[in-house]
XYZ file of C-alpha atoms in Angstrom:
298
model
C 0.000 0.000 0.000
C 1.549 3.274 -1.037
C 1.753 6.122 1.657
C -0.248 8.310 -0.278
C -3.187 5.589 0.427
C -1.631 5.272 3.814
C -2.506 8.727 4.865
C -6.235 8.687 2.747
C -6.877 5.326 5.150
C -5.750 7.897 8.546
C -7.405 10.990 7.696
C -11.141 9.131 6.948
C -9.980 7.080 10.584
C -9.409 10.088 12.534
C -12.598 11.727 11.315
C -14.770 8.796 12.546
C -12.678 8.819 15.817
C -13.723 12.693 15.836
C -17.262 11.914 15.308
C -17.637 9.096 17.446
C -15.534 11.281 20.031
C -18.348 14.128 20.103
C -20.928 11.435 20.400
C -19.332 10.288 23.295
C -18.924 13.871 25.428
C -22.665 14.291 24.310
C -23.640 10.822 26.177
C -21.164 12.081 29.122
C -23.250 15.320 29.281
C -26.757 13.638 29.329
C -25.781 10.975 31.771
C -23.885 13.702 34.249
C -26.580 16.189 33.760
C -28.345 13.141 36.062
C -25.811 11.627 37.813
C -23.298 11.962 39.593
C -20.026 12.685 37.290
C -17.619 9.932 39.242
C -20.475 7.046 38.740
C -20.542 7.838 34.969
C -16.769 7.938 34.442
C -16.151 4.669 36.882
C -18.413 2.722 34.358
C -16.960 4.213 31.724
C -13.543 3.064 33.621
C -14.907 -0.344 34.187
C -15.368 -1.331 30.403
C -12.324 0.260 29.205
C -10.075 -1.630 31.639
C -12.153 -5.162 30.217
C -11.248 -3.993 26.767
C -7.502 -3.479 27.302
C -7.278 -6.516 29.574
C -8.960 -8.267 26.562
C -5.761 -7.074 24.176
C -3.161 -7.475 26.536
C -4.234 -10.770 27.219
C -3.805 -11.831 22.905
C -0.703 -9.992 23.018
C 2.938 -11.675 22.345
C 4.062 -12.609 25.738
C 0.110 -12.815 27.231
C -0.872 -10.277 29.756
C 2.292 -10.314 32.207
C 4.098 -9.145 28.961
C 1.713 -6.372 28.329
C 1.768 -4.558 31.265
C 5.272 -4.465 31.771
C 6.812 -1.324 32.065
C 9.962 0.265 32.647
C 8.222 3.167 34.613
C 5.616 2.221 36.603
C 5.036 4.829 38.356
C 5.652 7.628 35.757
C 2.307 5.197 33.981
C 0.500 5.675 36.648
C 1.020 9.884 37.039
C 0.542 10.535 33.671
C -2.674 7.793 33.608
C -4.207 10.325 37.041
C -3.362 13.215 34.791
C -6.368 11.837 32.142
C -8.275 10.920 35.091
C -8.603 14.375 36.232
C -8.737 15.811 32.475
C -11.560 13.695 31.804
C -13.553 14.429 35.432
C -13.041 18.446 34.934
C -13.859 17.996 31.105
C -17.574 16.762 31.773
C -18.031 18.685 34.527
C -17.423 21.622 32.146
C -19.624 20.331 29.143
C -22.746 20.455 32.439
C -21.786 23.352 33.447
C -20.747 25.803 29.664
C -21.997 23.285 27.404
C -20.561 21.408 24.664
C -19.971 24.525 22.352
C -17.670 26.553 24.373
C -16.573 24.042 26.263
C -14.865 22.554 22.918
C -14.219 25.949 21.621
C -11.551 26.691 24.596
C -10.043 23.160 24.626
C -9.020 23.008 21.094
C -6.511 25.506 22.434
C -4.307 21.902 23.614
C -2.264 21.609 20.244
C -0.679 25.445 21.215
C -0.002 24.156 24.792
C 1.419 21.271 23.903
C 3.708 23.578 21.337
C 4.333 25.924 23.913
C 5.170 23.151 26.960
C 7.521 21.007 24.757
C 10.266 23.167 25.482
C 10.514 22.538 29.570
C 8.963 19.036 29.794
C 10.349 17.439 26.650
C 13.318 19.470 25.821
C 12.213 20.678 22.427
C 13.229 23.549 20.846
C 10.606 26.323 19.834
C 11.049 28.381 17.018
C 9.638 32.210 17.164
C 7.093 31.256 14.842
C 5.714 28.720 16.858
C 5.782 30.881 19.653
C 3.567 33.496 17.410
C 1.174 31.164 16.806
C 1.041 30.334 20.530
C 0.660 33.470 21.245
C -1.979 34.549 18.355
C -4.427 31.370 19.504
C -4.781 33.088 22.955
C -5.459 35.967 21.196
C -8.221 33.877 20.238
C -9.393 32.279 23.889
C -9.437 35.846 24.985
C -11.886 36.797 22.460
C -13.873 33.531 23.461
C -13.467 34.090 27.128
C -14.520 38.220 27.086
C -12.455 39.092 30.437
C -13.017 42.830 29.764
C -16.982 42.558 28.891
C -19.413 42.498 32.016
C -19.026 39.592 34.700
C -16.489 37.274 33.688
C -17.529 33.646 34.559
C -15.483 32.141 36.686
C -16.689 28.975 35.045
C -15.152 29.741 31.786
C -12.008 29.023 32.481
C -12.555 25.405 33.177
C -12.508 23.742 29.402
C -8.807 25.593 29.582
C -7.756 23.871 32.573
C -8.755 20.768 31.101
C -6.789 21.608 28.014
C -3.376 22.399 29.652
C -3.917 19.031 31.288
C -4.567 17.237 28.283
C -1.715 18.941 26.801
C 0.445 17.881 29.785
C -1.043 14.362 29.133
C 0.111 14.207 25.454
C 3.600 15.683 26.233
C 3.848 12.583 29.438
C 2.462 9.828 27.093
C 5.548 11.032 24.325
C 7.632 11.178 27.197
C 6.840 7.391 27.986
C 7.141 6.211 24.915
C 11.101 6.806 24.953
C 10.940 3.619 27.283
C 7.377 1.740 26.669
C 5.364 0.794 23.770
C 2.120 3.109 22.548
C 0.509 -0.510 23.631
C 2.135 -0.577 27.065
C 0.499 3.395 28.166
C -2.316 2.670 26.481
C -2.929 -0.577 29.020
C -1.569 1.379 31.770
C -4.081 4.080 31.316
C -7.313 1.936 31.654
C -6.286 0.067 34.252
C -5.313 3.186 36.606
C -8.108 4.812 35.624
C -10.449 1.693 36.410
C -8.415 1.563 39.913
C -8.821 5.268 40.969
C -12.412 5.973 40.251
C -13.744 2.982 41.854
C -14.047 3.557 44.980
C -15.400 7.132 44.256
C -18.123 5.542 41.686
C -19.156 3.085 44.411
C -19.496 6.216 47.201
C -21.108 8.312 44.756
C -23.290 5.406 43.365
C -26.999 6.277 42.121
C -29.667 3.971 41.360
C -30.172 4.491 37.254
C -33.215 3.854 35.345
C -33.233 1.541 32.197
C -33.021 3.678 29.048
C -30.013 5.618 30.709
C -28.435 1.870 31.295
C -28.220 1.912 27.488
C -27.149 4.944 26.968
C -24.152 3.964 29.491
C -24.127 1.172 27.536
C -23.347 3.702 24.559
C -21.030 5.793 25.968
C -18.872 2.872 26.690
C -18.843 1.321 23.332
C -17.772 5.085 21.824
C -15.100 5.103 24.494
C -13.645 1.942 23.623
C -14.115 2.332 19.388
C -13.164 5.589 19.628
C -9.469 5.047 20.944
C -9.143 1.804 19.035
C -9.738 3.605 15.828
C -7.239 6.585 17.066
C -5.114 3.690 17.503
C -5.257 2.345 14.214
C -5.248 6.014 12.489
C -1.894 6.633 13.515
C -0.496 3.057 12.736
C -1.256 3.823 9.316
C -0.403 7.048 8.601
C 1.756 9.573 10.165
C 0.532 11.715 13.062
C 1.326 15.296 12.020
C -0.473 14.284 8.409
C -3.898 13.752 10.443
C -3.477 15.303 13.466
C -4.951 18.795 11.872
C -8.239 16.548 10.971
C -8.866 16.328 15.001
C -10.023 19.611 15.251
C -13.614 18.277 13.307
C -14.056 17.061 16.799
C -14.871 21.151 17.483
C -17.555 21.175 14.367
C -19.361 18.052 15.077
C -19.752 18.921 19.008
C -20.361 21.760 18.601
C -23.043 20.965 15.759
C -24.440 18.198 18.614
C -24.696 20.896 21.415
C -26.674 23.343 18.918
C -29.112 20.391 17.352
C -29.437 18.253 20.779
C -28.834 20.629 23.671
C -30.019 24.118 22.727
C -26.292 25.374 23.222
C -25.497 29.135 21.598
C -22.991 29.983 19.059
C -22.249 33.271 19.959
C -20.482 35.334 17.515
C -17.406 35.627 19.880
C -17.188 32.102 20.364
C -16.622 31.348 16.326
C -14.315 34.455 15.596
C -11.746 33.082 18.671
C -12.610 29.075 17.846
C -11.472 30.085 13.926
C -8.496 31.992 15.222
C -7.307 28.876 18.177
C -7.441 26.374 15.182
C -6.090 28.273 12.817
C -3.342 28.964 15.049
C -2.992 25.199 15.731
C -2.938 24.369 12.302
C 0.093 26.276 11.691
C 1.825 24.760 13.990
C 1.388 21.068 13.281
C 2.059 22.375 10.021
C 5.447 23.857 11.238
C 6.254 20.845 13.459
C 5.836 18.671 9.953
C 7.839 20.528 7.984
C 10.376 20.965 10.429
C 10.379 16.947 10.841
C 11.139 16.320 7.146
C 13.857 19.175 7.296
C 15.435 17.103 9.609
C 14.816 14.262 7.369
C 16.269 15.311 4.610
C 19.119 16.770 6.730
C 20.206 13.228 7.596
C 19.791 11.377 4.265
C 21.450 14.027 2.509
């Protein structure tokens, strides 16, 4: 298979795992718009661990073999540091919606530009940094600090963002010792352990229907990172990366349709300028990669 079919295969991958991504965070708002956020993400917990269980246990070496790691505990920080993403990040679609709750996280591309430097190392160029700085140009014009009461709410989705961020900079971190396969195990089974006993204090009866909606929101959980899985085994990840951001269209498109949300005008003008600022700079971190490429076969 040539690359150029390669990278057709990830880009129509990642935008199912997009779509099926928005689906799941509107599930996650129905369900903790009724109960209590912890229950919801401890089920959610409880299937994902089954499912990576379920590959470790086919993989070379059987399930011993899977989990090992050379950094344990490095696994399990960065694994809390989703945990707590992914707790704040519903809390925030209950509380803002799905609209501008997506509209401030799709800032994580720029902080994961803009944190490369002190936790990986990385060098960043002054363009980067202009781009950095131009996308909070644009959460600023989402947020409105300067017009009437600013909500202290608002600042939530870009909490959540500088976590994932931090998440995505750990899990590259790890990967200079594990396997993709190794944190991906290691973050469903911490995440199973943690919110446990919090799901089981927090427990609430739920009524049928919502059991298969639960039912749902597991299912787009688990498809949803096996397909992110197999988008980047088969093409490159700065080719499809910039594709992620339909997650911002199609939730935002669910949170209109489904939930009533409002697009307020500010909301689009500093959601066009975050991802167009984090297109350029996947677009600079590729082109920078095969500079570096063709530095070394030259």
């Amino acid at each position: 298979m040539s690359v150029e079919q390669n990278i057709g295969k990830g880009i129509w991958l990642m935008v199912v795992t997009t779509f099926i991504f928005a689906m799941q965070d509107g599930i996650s708002r129905h369900l903790a718009g009724t109960y209590n956020v912890y229950m919801v993400i401890t089920i959610r917990y409880w299937f994902f661990a089954l499912f990576t269980l379920g590959l470790a246990a086919r993989a070379e070496g059987g399930l011993r073999g899977a989990l090992y790691s050379r950094q344990p505990l490095f696994q399990v920080f960065r694994s809390l540091v989703l945990v707590i993403e992914i707790v704040i990040m519903i809390q925030a679609f209950v509380i803002l919606g799905l609209v501008e709750s997506h509209a401030v996280f799709a800032s994580y591309p720029l902080l994961v530009a803009a944190l490369s430097g002190p936790v990986l190392g990385e060098k960043v160029g002054w363009r980067r940094w202009a781009a950095i700085g131009i996308g909070f140009v644009g959460i600023l014009i989402i947020l409105e600090p300067g017009f009437g009461v600013f909500k202290p709410e608002a600042v939530i989705p870009l909490i959540c963002a500088l976590l994932f961020a931090l998440y995505s900079l750990l899990t590259r971190f790890a990967a200079r010792k594990d396997t993709a396969a190794v944190s991906f195990y290691w973050t469903g089974l911490v995440g199973a352990v943690v919110m446990t006993p919090l799901g089981l204090w927090f427990w609430e009866p739920m009524i049928g229907t919502d059991w298969l909606w639960m039912g749902a929101l597991c299912l787009t959980a688990v498809s949803g990172h096996f397909l992110l899985i197999r988008a980047y085994e088969v093409a490159e990840a700065s080719a499809i990366q910039p594709f992620a951001y339909l997650q911002l269209v199609f939730a935002s498109a669910l949170g209109i349709l489904v939930f009533d949300d409002t697009l307020r005008p500010n909301v689009a003008i500093g959601a066009g300028v975050v991802v167009c600022a984090g297109l350029f700079t996947l677009w600079r971190t590729r082109a920078r990669a095969k500079a570096k490429l063709a530095a070394r076969n030259a």
